[in-house]
XYZ file of C-alpha atoms in Angstrom:
523
model
C 125.851 202.344 54.834
C 122.588 204.305 55.506
C 121.695 207.077 53.292
C 120.672 209.690 55.496
C 124.389 209.926 56.367
C 126.497 209.839 53.564
C 127.730 213.034 53.840
C 128.521 213.581 58.108
C 131.279 212.205 58.791
C 130.774 209.732 61.623
C 131.001 209.353 64.716
C 132.017 207.450 67.916
C 130.454 208.453 71.739
C 132.189 210.111 73.595
C 131.808 212.560 77.561
C 130.825 215.448 75.074
C 128.136 214.868 73.077
C 126.819 212.426 75.975
C 126.710 215.245 78.142
C 124.697 217.293 75.170
C 122.111 214.364 75.266
C 121.729 214.354 78.680
C 121.527 217.960 79.251
C 118.875 218.799 76.343
C 117.119 215.703 77.846
C 117.111 216.875 81.103
C 113.894 218.566 83.275
C 112.864 221.840 81.570
C 111.899 223.550 84.742
C 113.560 226.040 87.795
C 115.418 221.798 89.043
C 116.879 220.974 85.299
C 118.392 224.394 84.145
C 119.531 224.451 89.046
C 121.285 220.632 87.578
C 122.210 221.049 84.231
C 124.693 223.562 86.213
C 126.185 221.739 88.596
C 126.157 218.880 86.773
C 123.886 215.731 86.187
C 125.346 212.794 87.785
C 125.600 210.295 84.309
C 124.753 207.305 86.998
C 121.682 208.546 88.277
C 119.915 209.179 84.257
C 117.064 206.818 83.694
C 116.394 206.986 80.137
C 118.915 208.014 77.047
C 117.784 209.279 73.394
C 121.301 208.942 71.212
C 119.371 208.501 68.029
C 120.052 210.827 64.348
C 123.733 211.677 66.018
C 125.708 209.072 63.248
C 126.586 207.498 65.901
C 129.247 204.891 64.307
C 130.604 203.559 67.671
C 129.089 202.666 71.379
C 131.727 203.241 73.607
C 131.632 205.453 77.058
C 127.808 203.888 77.973
C 129.463 202.239 81.853
C 128.475 205.219 84.045
C 124.913 204.624 82.737
C 125.096 201.688 85.982
C 121.043 202.941 86.326
C 119.809 203.085 82.713
C 116.440 201.373 81.905
C 115.168 203.279 78.376
C 118.292 203.334 76.024
C 117.264 204.786 72.462
C 119.845 204.627 69.268
C 117.820 204.493 66.162
C 118.925 206.129 62.363
C 122.760 205.428 63.535
C 125.218 204.126 61.145
C 126.614 201.870 63.938
C 127.802 198.106 62.771
C 129.078 196.011 66.061
C 126.125 195.891 69.364
C 129.034 196.769 71.758
C 129.807 198.766 75.434
C 126.384 198.105 77.009
C 128.132 195.352 79.680
C 127.872 198.032 82.299
C 123.418 198.312 82.098
C 122.536 195.501 83.180
C 119.399 197.841 84.119
C 118.373 198.097 80.388
C 114.624 197.439 80.193
C 114.261 198.983 76.944
C 116.667 199.082 73.742
C 116.331 200.437 70.458
C 118.881 199.359 68.311
C 116.827 199.785 64.870
C 117.604 201.507 61.429
C 121.484 201.037 61.604
C 124.493 198.363 59.305
C 124.087 195.196 62.403
C 124.882 192.354 60.798
C 125.104 190.354 64.249
C 122.793 189.735 67.312
C 125.434 190.216 70.062
C 126.939 191.939 72.804
C 123.844 191.191 74.597
C 124.543 188.069 77.248
C 124.847 190.690 80.755
C 121.308 192.953 79.883
C 119.256 190.329 82.009
C 116.586 192.194 82.537
C 115.814 193.506 78.713
C 112.202 193.097 77.843
C 111.337 194.869 75.140
C 114.485 194.414 71.626
C 114.141 196.977 67.961
C 116.473 195.180 65.907
C 114.505 196.791 62.856
C 116.317 197.313 59.470
C 119.291 195.968 59.971
C 121.994 193.467 58.092
C 121.129 190.588 60.322
C 120.742 186.842 58.741
C 120.395 185.008 62.232
C 118.572 184.862 65.582
C 120.794 184.170 67.604
C 122.728 185.740 71.094
C 120.280 186.220 72.626
C 119.666 183.061 75.870
C 120.577 185.837 78.641
C 117.862 187.639 78.028
C 115.533 186.063 80.042
C 112.610 188.797 80.843
C 112.087 189.451 76.708
C 108.984 190.750 75.955
C 109.028 191.684 72.920
C 111.589 191.659 69.933
C 110.907 193.270 66.865
C 112.999 192.283 63.720
C 111.709 193.405 60.743
C 113.977 194.910 57.642
C 116.582 192.722 57.797
C 118.500 189.386 56.370
C 116.257 186.349 58.067
C 115.564 183.501 55.772
C 115.351 180.007 57.313
C 112.678 179.119 59.443
C 115.219 177.767 61.925
C 115.276 181.038 63.322
C 111.858 180.895 64.682
C 113.158 177.321 66.811
C 115.298 179.448 68.880
C 112.990 181.724 70.420
C 110.943 179.454 71.483
C 112.940 179.757 75.240
C 111.702 183.083 76.155
C 108.031 182.560 77.993
C 107.598 185.844 78.239
C 107.747 186.858 74.741
C 104.523 188.367 72.949
C 104.869 190.251 70.555
C 107.220 189.416 67.433
C 107.932 190.982 64.722
C 109.235 189.768 61.516
C 107.398 191.499 58.213
C 110.410 192.381 55.193
C 112.266 189.807 56.117
C 113.216 186.858 53.068
C 110.945 184.583 55.884
C 108.035 186.193 55.998
C 107.432 185.541 51.987
C 106.864 182.187 52.734
C 104.045 180.853 52.088
C 103.885 178.951 55.785
C 105.199 182.218 57.453
C 101.667 182.759 60.040
C 101.045 179.183 60.369
C 105.246 178.223 61.615
C 105.635 180.972 63.442
C 101.748 180.679 65.039
C 101.825 177.008 65.701
C 106.318 176.755 67.025
C 105.411 180.084 69.252
C 102.025 178.894 71.264
C 102.250 181.573 73.185
C 102.606 184.903 70.574
C 99.831 186.992 71.203
C 101.235 189.787 68.374
C 102.619 188.954 65.139
C 103.886 191.911 62.861
C 101.879 194.576 64.537
C 98.470 192.588 64.139
C 96.326 190.569 66.815
C 96.851 186.463 65.932
C 93.050 185.468 66.362
C 92.676 181.862 68.585
C 91.080 180.402 65.158
C 94.467 180.990 63.287
C 96.383 179.025 66.242
C 94.191 176.198 66.322
C 93.795 175.213 62.469
C 98.416 176.405 62.924
C 98.844 173.868 65.457
C 96.698 171.494 64.353
C 99.413 171.112 61.021
C 102.177 171.241 62.492
C 100.855 169.335 65.062
C 103.414 165.589 64.874
C 105.887 168.698 64.349
C 105.647 170.076 68.072
C 105.009 166.831 69.581
C 108.107 165.736 68.058
C 110.290 169.174 69.251
C 108.383 168.726 72.664
C 109.640 165.529 73.017
C 113.620 166.357 72.270
C 113.344 170.060 74.607
C 111.617 167.496 77.374
C 114.598 165.766 76.700
C 117.302 168.190 76.614
C 115.097 170.188 79.961
C 115.921 166.982 81.657
C 119.278 166.886 81.075
C 119.917 170.765 81.610
C 117.996 169.990 85.111
C 120.380 167.296 85.374
C 122.932 169.138 84.862
C 121.987 172.044 86.812
C 121.090 169.735 89.546
C 124.879 168.262 89.812
C 126.774 171.178 89.389
C 124.468 173.186 92.576
C 124.969 170.093 94.751
C 129.216 170.417 93.358
C 128.914 174.213 94.527
C 127.748 172.931 98.512
C 130.127 170.986 98.456
C 133.113 173.611 97.508
C 131.377 175.750 100.280
C 132.503 172.762 102.265
C 135.748 172.725 101.800
C 135.105 169.054 100.826
C 134.094 169.230 97.081
C 134.983 164.677 95.435
C 135.965 163.802 98.653
C 132.459 162.061 97.994
C 134.209 158.663 95.769
C 137.331 158.216 94.848
C 138.290 161.422 92.583
C 141.483 161.586 95.459
C 142.553 157.758 94.814
C 141.951 158.124 90.649
C 143.888 161.254 91.311
C 147.240 159.792 92.242
C 147.125 156.780 90.052
C 145.370 159.572 87.025
C 149.671 160.437 86.369
C 151.850 157.414 87.750
C 153.239 155.822 84.627
C 155.445 153.139 87.641
C 152.364 152.642 89.697
C 149.881 151.466 86.459
C 152.990 148.845 85.974
C 153.677 147.592 89.230
C 150.005 146.882 89.066
C 150.114 144.342 86.638
C 152.411 142.016 89.354
C 150.927 138.751 90.477
C 149.047 139.501 94.068
C 149.349 143.671 93.176
C 145.461 143.856 91.546
C 144.365 141.995 95.104
C 146.707 145.029 96.999
C 145.358 147.707 94.947
C 142.255 146.754 95.360
C 142.087 146.193 99.509
C 143.885 149.618 99.976
C 140.952 151.717 97.072
C 138.665 150.868 99.609
C 139.903 151.194 102.624
C 141.104 154.485 101.738
C 137.955 155.985 99.986
C 136.158 155.657 102.881
C 138.922 158.293 104.704
C 137.455 160.117 102.227
C 133.180 159.572 102.729
C 134.597 160.158 106.876
C 135.848 163.389 105.047
C 133.208 164.383 103.141
C 130.716 163.995 105.529
C 132.734 165.849 108.594
C 132.739 168.595 106.202
C 129.022 168.930 104.996
C 128.684 168.757 108.905
C 131.091 171.159 109.845
C 129.521 173.817 107.567
C 125.668 174.032 108.788
C 127.147 174.354 112.419
C 129.597 177.207 110.509
C 125.575 178.301 108.199
C 124.077 177.917 111.484
C 125.861 180.721 113.670
C 126.308 182.188 111.357
C 122.982 183.035 110.014
C 121.906 182.818 113.875
C 124.485 185.767 114.076
C 123.138 187.869 111.354
C 119.853 188.174 112.968
C 121.065 189.024 116.587
C 122.861 192.141 114.575
C 119.642 192.988 112.647
C 117.412 192.695 114.827
C 119.815 195.063 117.357
C 119.659 197.087 114.991
C 116.330 197.771 114.076
C 115.372 197.019 117.937
C 118.467 200.991 117.991
C 116.219 202.799 115.529
C 112.757 202.090 116.884
C 114.178 203.878 119.530
C 115.737 206.775 117.528
C 112.371 206.781 115.706
C 110.284 207.586 118.966
C 112.843 210.244 120.049
C 112.172 211.592 116.775
C 108.349 211.328 116.608
C 108.836 213.709 120.272
C 110.605 216.135 119.424
C 109.162 216.433 116.369
C 106.192 217.233 118.081
C 107.761 219.565 120.274
C 109.539 221.287 117.346
C 106.483 222.381 114.928
C 104.776 223.821 118.350
C 109.034 225.977 118.887
C 109.235 227.174 115.404
C 105.487 228.600 115.577
C 105.598 230.035 118.893
C 108.989 231.532 117.477
C 107.244 232.471 114.019
C 104.445 233.939 116.143
C 106.826 236.326 118.815
C 107.455 239.572 118.429
C 109.652 240.950 121.077
C 113.015 240.397 120.738
C 114.211 239.591 124.488
C 110.884 236.602 124.267
C 112.870 235.860 120.941
C 116.443 235.741 121.235
C 115.208 233.243 124.138
C 112.591 230.545 123.008
C 115.725 230.305 119.647
C 118.115 230.070 122.173
C 115.627 227.164 124.049
C 115.136 225.125 121.186
C 118.494 225.586 119.458
C 119.312 223.644 122.663
C 116.371 220.970 122.047
C 118.183 219.955 118.427
C 121.838 219.364 120.663
C 119.924 217.169 123.010
C 118.041 215.592 120.364
C 121.444 214.776 118.492
C 123.948 213.731 121.749
C 120.544 211.522 123.059
C 120.766 209.933 119.359
C 124.040 209.803 118.912
C 124.286 208.130 122.022
C 121.984 204.972 120.876
C 125.044 205.057 118.054
C 127.441 204.317 120.222
C 125.642 201.572 123.012
C 124.881 199.956 119.524
C 128.256 199.814 118.835
C 129.012 198.364 121.061
C 126.609 196.036 121.779
C 127.517 194.734 118.244
C 131.064 195.033 118.517
C 130.762 192.450 121.720
C 128.753 190.721 119.200
C 131.191 190.810 116.732
C 133.779 189.857 118.951
C 131.920 186.032 120.087
C 130.724 185.410 116.678
C 134.553 185.391 116.039
C 135.859 183.719 118.268
C 133.515 181.032 117.981
C 133.653 180.547 113.910
C 137.199 181.105 114.331
C 137.574 177.703 116.713
C 134.266 176.247 114.931
C 137.463 176.621 111.311
C 140.396 175.455 113.780
C 138.826 172.017 115.030
C 137.286 170.910 111.363
C 141.489 171.184 109.925
C 142.435 170.064 112.749
C 139.994 166.803 112.540
C 140.908 166.695 109.350
C 144.185 166.636 109.274
C 143.808 163.949 111.324
C 142.310 161.601 108.754
C 143.930 163.113 106.170
C 146.323 161.448 108.408
C 145.517 158.190 107.774
C 145.403 157.298 104.506
C 149.172 158.970 104.478
C 149.389 156.512 107.027
C 147.218 153.492 104.180
C 149.385 155.003 101.396
C 152.446 154.405 103.077
C 151.882 150.336 104.701
C 150.742 149.214 100.270
C 154.063 150.856 99.242
C 155.449 148.360 101.793
C 153.255 145.378 100.929
C 154.785 147.036 97.194
C 157.470 146.269 97.936
C 158.435 143.372 99.133
C 155.712 142.034 96.266
C 158.064 143.849 93.433
C 162.043 142.425 95.321
C 159.833 139.354 95.508
C 159.317 139.550 91.299
C 162.430 140.811 90.687
C 164.289 137.597 93.327
C 161.693 135.385 90.816
C 163.299 136.112 87.221
C 166.131 136.815 88.398
C 165.699 133.144 89.312
C 164.431 132.669 86.525
C 161.398 131.093 88.768
C 158.207 133.489 87.441
C 155.679 131.580 85.930
C 153.127 134.758 84.651
C 153.860 136.309 81.939
C 154.445 139.993 82.120
C 154.126 143.011 79.908
C 157.405 144.192 77.508
C 157.026 147.985 80.004
C 156.805 146.268 83.496
C 159.918 142.656 82.650
C 161.700 146.503 81.780
C 161.098 147.962 85.499
C 163.124 144.502 86.599
C 166.995 145.072 85.841
C 168.164 145.174 89.180
C 167.709 146.082 92.587
C 168.229 149.994 91.802
C 165.524 150.348 89.712
C 162.370 148.907 90.979
C 163.197 150.412 94.909
C 163.142 153.933 92.272
C 160.466 152.698 90.593
C 158.498 152.110 94.108
C 159.661 155.169 95.389
C 158.261 157.504 92.798
C 154.926 155.840 92.525
C 154.571 155.950 96.138
C 155.923 160.249 95.582
C 153.556 161.375 93.988
C 150.442 159.982 95.643
C 152.053 161.656 99.464
C 152.247 164.723 97.658
C 148.480 164.220 95.982
C 146.794 163.460 99.295
C 149.505 166.760 100.657
C 147.854 168.931 98.179
C 144.582 168.284 98.751
C 144.984 168.486 102.069
C 146.406 172.423 101.491
C 144.142 173.600 99.860
C 141.175 172.468 102.293
C 143.042 174.443 104.697
C 144.179 177.361 102.336
C 140.914 177.755 101.824
C 139.012 177.375 104.790
C 141.255 179.737 106.426
C 140.572 182.342 104.316
C 136.498 181.648 103.892
C 137.689 182.213 107.337
C 139.631 185.154 107.073
C 137.403 187.300 103.985
C 133.815 186.705 106.240
C 135.506 189.106 109.836
C 137.502 191.373 107.605
C 133.972 192.216 105.827
C 131.773 192.227 109.122
C 133.938 194.868 110.344
C 133.700 196.599 107.301
C 130.236 196.532 106.998
C 129.997 197.927 110.948
C 132.185 200.493 110.290
C 130.892 201.074 107.128
C 126.565 200.803 108.712
C 128.400 203.446 111.272
C 129.292 206.050 109.409
C 125.554 206.084 107.367
C 124.109 206.412 110.236
C 126.012 209.549 111.820
C 125.942 210.709 108.415
C 122.258 210.435 108.224
C 121.518 211.653 112.479
C 124.168 214.916 110.938
C 122.102 215.268 108.151
C 118.535 215.128 109.957
C 119.861 217.950 112.805
C 121.699 220.097 109.964
C 117.663 219.813 108.753
C 116.218 221.059 112.179
C 119.303 223.173 112.763
C 118.613 225.034 109.837
C 114.742 224.972 109.762
C 115.057 227.733 112.809
C 118.197 228.968 111.600
C 115.801 230.796 108.778
C 113.480 231.995 110.488
C 115.726 233.804 113.402
C 117.028 235.219 110.437
C 113.485 236.639 109.405
C 111.851 237.168 112.699
C 114.788 239.092 112.525
C 114.882 240.987 109.776
C 110.934 241.595 110.089
């Protein structure tokens, strides 16, 4: 435990501690005093200092969702945790604590500066998500293995590194190794790396660097390939036809089909099965290609709809801005005229006239908004009909193609049953020339047994086809339903925001008039 706090009770973050810290670190002017009286929202805090608080565990920070800078140095923190919601964090100081492992940073994708100076860390890892990392301070820890440096090569923006005070820093080749394997580094242990040092380091470690680069290139190529496959799969999922561009569905039908796999050993079944598979895959490919085309049509429909909505909103906004600009031209003149008026009767008349102008502006802005609401409602309803028609057509045609899969399965079932019964008759007459595996021959004890085996295989295949069809239909309808609901909800929220904006603006200009009127009457 940090010796500074041996006589102080360890603390866990709580709301009282955070409120106190936010209040003390807020502005000291009149606005700051007012904020402290009314209460400062944690979500509005951008910087928070909690150093020298004897904090043992990080907690209760989830409300600081917009925090950019967090200072937690000089505490007794043992574990990095409770930072998941701080996704906008850019600067984090956890130096002078009791942390043994780097963890809990997976969501901090915007972090640029991280200090873990003077802790108990022995391994550099679990920083993969910090793709923007520029400054890393790990001095005075327990890092002893030079291979930790290799891990840092993935951080392309890393320019400043501190590792002094670690066992690794005592290695004879310490600086040369780091300069060679982290060539973009600018500062090491608070000193600028000179170009001559970089050149010598590169020459000394040339072989090792070349070998490492080859491995990295192979790994990167593999990652790129996996990424491309993942992106392609996501595109297919968006079209609801993933894994229909091949034999995936057919193979899944036989993956758990014990009887079907046994029956494949019967004479003539191999050729029958291959012909069945070829035709089945062709139907699946037809579904797949049709699905991609329909997805593109749905995308075009959605993009066109969004463009229409944005154009309508923008045009309506421009009309509102022009009306407001025209109003404000006379607004200041009217206020000045009221301010200069000394006659009470004239003052009241001018106030009433301008109040009428404000009311007319409010009515006009609300009329514009109502016109936009009606326009967007018509646009949304048209889009809803179009997208539902596209989805219904897609489902109808897919179901027709899936019916072809069932027809192929039924035909295969009939042929397989025919071969199986013929094989049974040959076995009973002792006329079967081919040797069958023991588990296959065990099916041919009587007609009921073989019919049941063939039927079980057939039922399993139909179930797989039905399940895939049901999944496609359910997901497609769900996507359509959620999309339409989201569009309606977005329009409701847009309307509420716009009405609120109008009220706030009109209230503002009305308050200006009311305050001026009051001051003139008092004078």
